[in-house]
mmCIF file of C-alpha atoms in Angstrom:
data_model
loop_
_atom_site.group_PDB
_atom_site.id
_atom_site.type_symbol
_atom_site.label_atom_id
_atom_site.label_comp_id
_atom_site.label_asym_id
_atom_site.label_seq_id
_atom_site.Cartn_x
_atom_site.Cartn_y
_atom_site.Cartn_z
ATOM 1 C CA MET G 1 -0.090 -0.035 0.052
ATOM 2 C CA THR G 2 2.965 2.364 0.756
ATOM 3 C CA ARG G 3 4.879 1.605 -2.557
ATOM 4 C CA GLN G 4 3.485 4.689 -4.385
ATOM 5 C CA PRO G 5 3.904 7.203 -1.503
ATOM 6 C CA HIS G 6 7.476 5.815 -0.827
ATOM 7 C CA ASP G 7 8.480 6.126 -4.423
ATOM 8 C CA GLN G 8 7.362 9.673 -4.441
ATOM 9 C CA PHE G 9 8.989 10.415 -1.135
ATOM 10 C CA ALA G 10 12.134 8.583 -1.950
ATOM 11 C CA LYS G 11 12.633 10.717 -5.303
ATOM 12 C CA GLN G 12 11.775 13.896 -3.726
ATOM 13 C CA TYR G 13 14.152 13.203 -0.740
ATOM 14 C CA LEU G 14 17.125 12.271 -2.857
ATOM 15 C CA SER G 15 16.383 15.123 -5.339
ATOM 16 C CA GLU G 16 16.514 17.537 -2.070
ATOM 17 C CA LEU G 17 19.847 16.102 -0.950
ATOM 18 C CA LEU G 18 21.618 16.124 -4.405
ATOM 19 C CA THR G 19 20.348 19.057 -6.173
ATOM 20 C CA PRO G 20 22.915 21.212 -4.664
ATOM 21 C CA HIS G 21 25.571 19.165 -6.032
ATOM 22 C CA GLY G 22 24.536 18.534 -9.582
ATOM 23 C CA GLN G 23 21.917 17.793 -12.099
ATOM 24 C CA VAL G 24 19.045 15.543 -10.852
ATOM 25 C CA GLU G 25 16.518 14.047 -13.331
ATOM 26 C CA VAL G 26 13.720 12.185 -11.783
ATOM 27 C CA SER G 27 12.030 9.172 -13.569
ATOM 28 C CA ARG G 28 14.195 9.549 -16.583
ATOM 29 C CA GLU G 29 12.617 7.546 -19.395
ATOM 30 C CA LEU G 30 15.146 5.209 -21.373
ATOM 31 C CA THR G 31 14.372 4.682 -25.073
ATOM 32 C CA SER G 32 14.848 1.010 -25.274
ATOM 33 C CA GLU G 33 11.659 0.383 -23.718
ATOM 34 C CA VAL G 34 9.092 2.348 -21.632
ATOM 35 C CA ARG G 35 11.502 2.262 -18.568
ATOM 36 C CA GLN G 36 12.231 4.766 -16.056
ATOM 37 C CA VAL G 37 15.153 5.156 -13.627
ATOM 38 C CA ASP G 38 14.316 6.715 -10.156
ATOM 39 C CA ILE G 39 16.960 8.984 -10.060
ATOM 40 C CA TRP G 40 19.655 9.907 -12.808
ATOM 41 C CA PHE G 41 22.366 12.235 -11.238
ATOM 42 C CA LEU G 42 25.213 14.340 -12.925
ATOM 43 C CA PRO G 43 27.584 15.889 -10.533
ATOM 44 C CA THR G 44 28.539 19.607 -11.043
ATOM 45 C CA ALA G 45 29.559 20.720 -7.643
ATOM 46 C CA SER G 46 33.041 19.472 -6.230
ATOM 47 C CA LYS G 47 33.458 16.055 -4.720
ATOM 48 C CA SER G 48 34.369 17.561 -1.478
ATOM 49 C CA THR G 49 31.322 19.877 -1.099
ATOM 50 C CA ALA G 50 29.091 16.792 -1.693
ATOM 51 C CA ALA G 51 31.182 14.380 0.483
ATOM 52 C CA GLN G 52 30.973 17.172 3.338
ATOM 53 C CA GLU G 53 27.315 17.973 3.176
ATOM 54 C CA ILE G 54 25.754 14.558 2.405
ATOM 55 C CA ARG G 55 28.582 12.393 3.368
ATOM 56 C CA LEU G 56 28.255 8.878 2.260
ATOM 57 C CA LEU G 57 25.554 9.729 -0.237
ATOM 58 C CA GLY G 58 27.796 12.524 -1.491
ATOM 59 C CA GLN G 59 30.718 9.939 -1.904
ATOM 60 C CA MET G 60 28.327 7.653 -4.020
ATOM 61 C CA ALA G 61 27.321 10.614 -6.087
ATOM 62 C CA SER G 62 30.657 11.922 -6.711
ATOM 63 C CA THR G 63 30.328 10.517 -10.323
ATOM 64 C CA ALA G 64 27.393 10.036 -12.696
ATOM 65 C CA CYS G 65 25.060 7.568 -11.337
ATOM 66 C CA LEU G 66 21.672 6.017 -11.215
ATOM 67 C CA LEU G 67 19.915 5.461 -7.643
ATOM 68 C CA GLU G 68 17.038 3.072 -7.238
ATOM 69 C CA PRO G 69 15.721 3.207 -3.684
ATOM 70 C CA PHE G 70 13.416 0.333 -2.510
ATOM 71 C CA ARG G 71 10.919 0.361 0.565
ATOM 72 C CA ASN G 72 10.993 -3.436 0.804
ATOM 73 C CA ALA G 73 14.101 -5.624 0.959
ATOM 74 C CA THR G 74 15.163 -6.018 -2.668
ATOM 75 C CA GLY G 75 14.772 -9.435 -4.239
ATOM 76 C CA ILE G 76 16.478 -11.122 -7.225
ATOM 77 C CA MET G 77 14.305 -9.926 -10.042
ATOM 78 C CA ALA G 78 14.201 -6.437 -8.773
ATOM 79 C CA VAL G 79 18.084 -6.389 -9.052
ATOM 80 C CA ARG G 80 17.933 -7.831 -12.440
ATOM 81 C CA ASN G 81 15.412 -5.050 -13.468
ATOM 82 C CA CYS G 82 17.757 -2.358 -12.182
ATOM 83 C CA LEU G 83 20.640 -3.964 -14.281
ATOM 84 C CA LEU G 84 18.316 -3.937 -17.207
ATOM 85 C CA LYS G 85 17.846 -0.162 -16.779
ATOM 86 C CA LEU G 86 21.551 0.364 -16.278
ATOM 87 C CA PHE G 87 22.472 -1.388 -19.548
ATOM 88 C CA ALA G 88 19.605 0.245 -21.370
ATOM 89 C CA LEU G 89 21.181 3.681 -20.244
ATOM 90 C CA TYR G 90 24.444 2.429 -21.451
ATOM 91 C CA SER G 91 22.956 1.998 -24.915
ATOM 92 C CA ASP G 92 21.275 5.210 -24.902
ATOM 93 C CA LEU G 93 24.655 7.035 -24.114
ATOM 94 C CA GLN G 94 26.573 4.823 -26.731
ATOM 95 C CA ARG G 95 24.004 5.780 -29.466
ATOM 96 C CA LYS G 96 24.382 9.400 -28.651
ATOM 97 C CA ALA G 97 28.114 9.154 -28.690
ATOM 98 C CA ARG G 98 28.066 7.699 -32.083
ATOM 99 C CA ARG G 99 25.731 10.393 -33.271
ATOM 100 C CA GLU G 100 28.129 13.114 -32.006
ATOM 101 C CA GLN G 101 31.116 11.192 -33.061
ATOM 102 C CA ASN G 102 32.428 11.460 -29.394
ATOM 103 C CA PRO G 103 33.573 8.054 -28.049
ATOM 104 C CA ILE G 104 32.464 7.282 -24.586
ATOM 105 C CA SER G 105 35.118 5.554 -22.222
ATOM 106 C CA GLU G 106 34.264 3.286 -19.351
ATOM 107 C CA THR G 107 35.182 5.830 -16.815
ATOM 108 C CA ASP G 108 32.356 7.947 -18.430
ATOM 109 C CA LEU G 109 29.816 5.494 -17.910
ATOM 110 C CA PRO G 110 27.377 5.800 -14.758
ATOM 111 C CA CYS G 111 27.291 3.386 -11.877
ATOM 112 C CA LEU G 112 24.133 1.930 -10.258
ATOM 113 C CA TRP G 113 23.234 2.267 -6.706
ATOM 114 C CA ILE G 114 20.523 -0.002 -5.344
ATOM 115 C CA LEU G 115 19.276 1.334 -1.985
ATOM 116 C CA SER G 116 17.535 -1.555 0.050
ATOM 117 C CA PRO G 117 16.572 -1.780 3.563
ATOM 118 C CA SER G 118 18.087 -5.000 3.902
ATOM 119 C CA CYS G 119 19.965 -7.533 1.685
ATOM 120 C CA SER G 120 19.933 -11.188 2.161
ATOM 121 C CA GLY G 121 22.947 -13.409 2.209
ATOM 122 C CA GLN G 122 21.556 -15.447 -0.657
ATOM 123 C CA LEU G 123 20.988 -12.228 -2.694
ATOM 124 C CA LEU G 124 24.460 -11.010 -2.213
ATOM 125 C CA LYS G 125 26.169 -14.308 -2.880
ATOM 126 C CA GLY G 126 24.058 -14.813 -6.026
ATOM 127 C CA PHE G 127 25.103 -11.563 -7.491
ATOM 128 C CA GLY G 128 28.740 -11.979 -6.235
ATOM 129 C CA ALA G 129 28.368 -8.770 -4.234
ATOM 130 C CA LYS G 130 31.244 -8.019 -1.699
ATOM 131 C CA LEU G 131 32.312 -5.537 0.680
ATOM 132 C CA ASP G 132 35.069 -3.331 -0.299
ATOM 133 C CA ASN G 133 38.629 -4.202 1.020
ATOM 134 C CA SER G 134 40.312 -0.854 0.201
ATOM 135 C CA GLY G 135 38.706 0.815 3.250
ATOM 136 C CA ASN G 136 37.181 3.478 1.316
ATOM 137 C CA TRP G 137 33.584 2.388 1.877
ATOM 138 C CA VAL G 138 31.765 1.540 5.113
ATOM 139 C CA LYS G 139 30.186 -1.795 5.963
ATOM 140 C CA GLY G 140 26.909 -2.371 4.274
ATOM 141 C CA VAL G 141 28.104 -1.432 0.803
ATOM 142 C CA TYR G 142 28.258 -4.447 -1.450
ATOM 143 C CA PHE G 143 29.959 -4.115 -4.911
ATOM 144 C CA LEU G 144 29.057 -6.467 -7.762
ATOM 145 C CA PRO G 145 31.908 -7.666 -10.041
ATOM 146 C CA GLU G 146 33.796 -4.812 -11.717
ATOM 147 C CA TRP G 147 32.148 -4.454 -15.098
ATOM 148 C CA PHE G 148 28.632 -4.331 -13.713
ATOM 149 C CA ASN G 149 29.327 -0.741 -12.005
ATOM 150 C CA THR G 150 26.842 -1.775 -9.532
ATOM 151 C CA ALA G 151 26.515 -1.831 -5.697
ATOM 152 C CA LEU G 152 23.828 -2.912 -3.341
ATOM 153 C CA VAL G 153 23.551 -0.839 -0.334
ATOM 154 C CA ALA G 154 22.191 -2.710 2.623
ATOM 155 C CA ILE G 155 20.751 0.330 4.771
ATOM 156 C CA ASN G 156 20.198 -1.724 7.965
ATOM 157 C CA GLN G 157 23.959 -2.752 8.085
ATOM 158 C CA LEU G 158 25.241 0.769 7.758
ATOM 159 C CA PRO G 159 26.972 1.988 10.865
ATOM 160 C CA PRO G 160 24.652 4.457 12.761
ATOM 161 C CA THR G 161 26.939 7.414 12.388
ATOM 162 C CA GLU G 162 26.621 11.061 10.968
ATOM 163 C CA GLU G 163 28.326 9.678 7.898
ATOM 164 C CA THR G 164 25.255 7.524 6.928
ATOM 165 C CA LEU G 165 22.472 9.505 8.216
ATOM 166 C CA TRP G 166 20.874 10.534 5.014
ATOM 167 C CA LEU G 167 20.708 7.030 3.713
ATOM 168 C CA ARG G 168 19.390 5.433 6.906
ATOM 169 C CA ILE G 169 16.452 7.752 6.579
ATOM 170 C CA LEU G 170 15.445 5.394 3.564
ATOM 171 C CA GLY G 171 15.628 2.432 5.935
ATOM 172 C CA ARG G 172 12.797 0.474 7.763
ATOM 173 C CA ASP G 173 11.876 -0.249 11.385
ATOM 174 C CA ARG G 174 14.489 0.671 14.141
ATOM 175 C CA THR G 175 17.040 1.875 11.476
ATOM 176 C CA GLN G 176 14.719 4.533 10.163
ATOM 177 C CA SER G 177 13.248 5.376 13.579
ATOM 178 C CA GLN G 178 16.904 6.030 14.944
ATOM 179 C CA ALA G 179 17.776 8.020 11.943
ATOM 180 C CA ILE G 180 14.810 10.264 12.100
ATOM 181 C CA ASN G 181 15.570 10.928 15.946
ATOM 182 C CA GLU G 182 19.075 11.901 14.829
ATOM 183 C CA LEU G 183 17.767 14.344 12.257
ATOM 184 C CA LEU G 184 15.527 16.031 14.931
ATOM 185 C CA ALA G 185 18.553 16.390 17.182
ATOM 186 C CA LEU G 186 20.290 18.535 14.394
ATOM 187 C CA PRO G 187 20.733 22.105 15.099
ATOM 188 C CA ASP G 188 17.902 24.086 13.842
ATOM 189 C CA ARG G 189 20.026 26.083 11.503
ATOM 190 C CA HIS G 190 21.371 22.918 9.774
ATOM 191 C CA PRO G 191 20.995 23.550 6.047
ATOM 192 C CA LYS G 192 19.251 20.166 5.310
ATOM 193 C CA ARG G 193 17.109 19.870 8.581
ATOM 194 C CA ARG G 194 14.130 22.003 7.723
ATOM 195 C CA ASN G 195 13.514 20.883 4.174
ATOM 196 C CA ILE G 196 13.875 17.184 5.025
ATOM 197 C CA LEU G 197 11.481 17.457 7.942
ATOM 198 C CA GLU G 198 8.914 18.777 5.534
ATOM 199 C CA ILE G 199 9.425 16.039 3.064
ATOM 200 C CA LEU G 200 9.117 13.483 5.764
ATOM 201 C CA ALA G 201 5.913 15.191 6.981
ATOM 202 C CA ASN G 202 4.476 15.308 3.576
ATOM 203 C CA TRP G 203 5.031 11.511 3.340
ATOM 204 C CA ARG G 204 3.142 11.002 6.557
ATOM 205 C CA ILE G 205 0.480 13.163 5.347
ATOM 206 C CA LYS G 206 0.044 11.056 2.193
ATOM 207 C CA ILE G 207 -0.311 7.967 4.305
ATOM 208 C CA ASP G 208 -2.859 9.684 6.494
ATOM 209 C CA LYS G 209 -4.604 10.112 3.320
ATOM 210 C CA ILE G 210 -4.677 6.543 2.467
ATOM 211 C CA GLU G 211 -6.136 5.759 5.915
ATOM 212 C CA GLU G 212 -9.083 7.766 4.875
ATOM 213 C CA SER G 213 -10.072 5.687 2.059
ATOM 214 C CA GLU G 214 -8.880 2.117 2.833
ATOM 215 C CA ASP G 215 -7.452 -0.065 5.635
ATOM 216 C CA LEU G 216 -3.776 0.340 6.610
ATOM 217 C CA THR G 217 -1.389 -2.712 6.369
ATOM 218 C CA GLU G 218 1.101 -3.244 9.253
ATOM 219 C CA ASP G 219 3.810 -1.637 7.070
ATOM 220 C CA ASP G 220 1.712 1.504 6.967
ATOM 221 C CA ARG G 221 1.147 1.743 10.578
ATOM 222 C CA GLU G 222 4.939 0.963 11.342
ATOM 223 C CA LEU G 223 5.730 3.846 8.913
ATOM 224 C CA ILE G 224 3.238 6.297 10.523
ATOM 225 C CA MET G 225 4.905 5.552 13.825
ATOM 226 C CA ASN G 226 8.269 6.259 12.466
ATOM 227 C CA LEU G 227 7.313 9.342 10.699
ATOM 228 C CA SER G 228 5.296 10.838 13.456
ATOM 229 C CA PRO G 229 8.037 12.552 15.380
ATOM 230 C CA ALA G 230 9.119 14.505 12.137
ATOM 231 C CA TYR G 231 5.680 15.379 11.416
ATOM 232 C CA LEU G 232 4.819 16.657 14.764
ATOM 233 C CA ARG G 233 7.929 18.590 14.804
ATOM 234 C CA TRP G 234 7.614 20.069 11.338
ATOM 235 C CA ARG G 235 3.998 21.108 12.265
ATOM 236 C CA GLU G 236 4.967 22.848 15.546
ATOM 237 C CA GLU G 237 7.952 24.500 13.855
ATOM 238 C CA THR G 238 5.637 25.710 10.972
ATOM 239 C CA LEU G 239 3.044 27.197 13.402
ATOM 240 C CA GLU G 240 5.806 28.912 15.519
ATOM 241 C CA GLN G 241 7.411 30.431 12.257
ATOM 242 C CA GLY G 242 3.930 31.845 11.492
ATOM 243 C CA ARG G 243 3.563 33.345 15.064
ATOM 244 C CA GLU G 244 7.007 34.871 14.787
ATOM 245 C CA GLN G 245 6.191 36.403 11.515
ATOM 246 C CA GLY G 246 2.989 37.666 13.084
ATOM 247 C CA LYS G 247 4.759 39.438 16.018
ATOM 248 C CA GLU G 248 7.551 41.009 13.726
ATOM 249 C CA GLN G 249 5.190 42.400 11.125
ATOM 250 C CA GLY G 250 1.852 42.765 12.765
ATOM 251 C CA ASN G 251 -0.422 39.820 13.555
ATOM 252 C CA LEU G 252 -2.450 40.012 10.476
ATOM 253 C CA ASP G 253 0.241 40.865 7.990
ATOM 254 C CA GLY G 254 2.504 38.247 9.570
ATOM 255 C CA GLN G 255 -0.230 35.583 9.184
ATOM 256 C CA ARG G 256 -0.819 36.613 5.479
ATOM 257 C CA LEU G 257 2.942 36.414 4.843
ATOM 258 C CA MET G 258 2.898 32.710 6.195
ATOM 259 C CA VAL G 259 0.144 31.933 3.768
ATOM 260 C CA GLU G 260 1.937 33.340 0.936
ATOM 261 C CA ASN G 261 5.184 31.513 1.837
ATOM 262 C CA LEU G 262 3.492 28.227 2.348
ATOM 263 C CA LEU G 263 1.823 28.721 -1.181
ATOM 264 C CA ALA G 264 5.006 29.554 -2.912
ATOM 265 C CA ALA G 265 6.808 26.380 -1.211
ATOM 266 C CA ARG G 266 3.932 24.157 -2.409
ATOM 267 C CA PHE G 267 3.553 25.658 -5.886
ATOM 268 C CA GLY G 268 6.833 27.332 -6.822
ATOM 269 C CA THR G 269 5.505 30.766 -7.040
ATOM 270 C CA VAL G 270 2.183 32.663 -6.273
ATOM 271 C CA ASP G 271 0.650 33.782 -9.475
ATOM 272 C CA LEU G 272 -2.303 36.012 -9.907
ATOM 273 C CA GLU G 273 -4.681 32.987 -9.703
ATOM 274 C CA LEU G 274 -3.040 31.761 -6.657
ATOM 275 C CA SER G 275 -2.879 35.020 -4.915
ATOM 276 C CA ARG G 276 -6.765 35.203 -5.198
ATOM 277 C CA THR G 277 -6.917 32.341 -2.671
ATOM 278 C CA ILE G 278 -5.154 34.218 0.068
ATOM 279 C CA GLU G 279 -8.179 36.266 1.083
ATOM 280 C CA PRO G 280 -10.552 33.460 1.335
ATOM 281 C CA LEU G 281 -7.730 31.580 3.412
ATOM 282 C CA MET G 282 -7.490 34.630 5.580
ATOM 283 C CA GLN G 283 -11.233 34.682 6.282
ATOM 284 C CA LEU G 284 -11.213 31.131 7.847
ATOM 285 C CA PRO G 285 -10.880 30.610 11.499
ATOM 286 C CA ILE G 286 -7.278 30.308 12.510
ATOM 287 C CA LYS G 287 -7.509 26.714 13.525
ATOM 288 C CA ASP G 288 -9.273 25.760 10.206
ATOM 289 C CA ARG G 289 -6.743 27.837 8.171
ATOM 290 C CA THR G 290 -3.981 26.173 9.907
ATOM 291 C CA GLN G 291 -5.191 22.662 9.126
ATOM 292 C CA VAL G 292 -5.639 23.767 5.373
ATOM 293 C CA LEU G 293 -1.995 24.933 5.379
ATOM 294 C CA LEU G 294 -0.539 21.814 6.967
ATOM 295 C CA ASN G 295 -2.411 19.791 4.537
ATOM 296 C CA LEU G 296 -1.548 21.759 1.587
ATOM 297 C CA SER G 297 0.724 19.173 0.053
ATOM 298 C CA ASN G 298 -2.366 17.028 -0.523
ATOM 299 C CA LEU G 299 -4.172 19.735 -2.563
ATOM 300 C CA SER G 300 -3.492 20.191 -6.278
ATOM 301 C CA ARG G 301 -3.565 23.764 -7.644
ATOM 302 C CA GLN G 302 -7.011 22.998 -9.128
ATOM 303 C CA GLU G 303 -8.329 21.783 -5.955
ATOM 304 C CA LEU G 304 -7.114 24.738 -4.037
ATOM 305 C CA LEU G 305 -8.552 27.264 -6.716
ATOM 306 C CA GLU G 306 -12.017 25.424 -6.604
ATOM 307 C CA ARG G 307 -12.182 25.721 -2.848
ATOM 308 C CA PHE G 308 -10.587 29.067 -2.215
ATOM 309 C CA GLY G 309 -10.227 30.932 -5.535
ATOM 310 C CA ASP G 310 -11.660 34.296 -5.701
ATOM 311 C CA SER G 311 -14.011 34.203 -8.891
ATOM 312 C CA ARG G 312 -13.665 38.094 -9.361
ATOM 313 C CA SER G 313 -12.345 39.025 -12.654
ATOM 314 C CA ASP G 314 -9.475 41.513 -12.931
#
């Protein structure tokens, strides 16, 4: 039940972490078939910057790569499908190189990182995946034989350190719960903390929406439990931010600014149409308005306009 929300979360989450360090393309389509890779990344920032800011994930993304995150433990066919995507991308890149008469070398080919909550011993053995003996990679990162350019990351085996935090948030059960608690313990001014909290809160909101229409699975309930601390902290900080803005700029003006900021965060910009929703939102009782704003990620632009758009013409 949580697969689609997890896919959306994982793509948004990895994009948020990687965008400052290069070009991110979500759900890149491959021409060989109707296939998509979850994340296609091309680094532009320096390796040292990425490694410093997002640590192990930055080390992985120091060269062009595909990232395939899984909510459940990866199986044999899932790994094979990921490899098919990698080889399909190689074919695309080789065709492009021939068209442009610009030969592509082995070092130019991207690698594949399969991010799994856990990896069975049978899976690792079957694909010949082994730990790196050079000391450059932490425990839990298993590399397939050289020419596959692929590694399986067993998230539950990663050491619980700051180095691995951003990957462990993609884990399950206690691994994920501990990582979220570590995220909450980061200083308020940490450059990633606020945005990641919001992404986690939005994931929790999406799961809540599923609960309204159908029964939750055990996995859904576990996920809600793991995400609840992040959601509650994000909600608390969002409301506090609004209160502070109200104090600084006059209560009504500050509340209006908070509405504008949340709309801009959700839709990218507040154009003329969206600006017409601000006054109807301001007319709501503060409790109702807060609830709408906290659930803004579940509203499409059209739904928001239908509910709160001012129909007056220019």
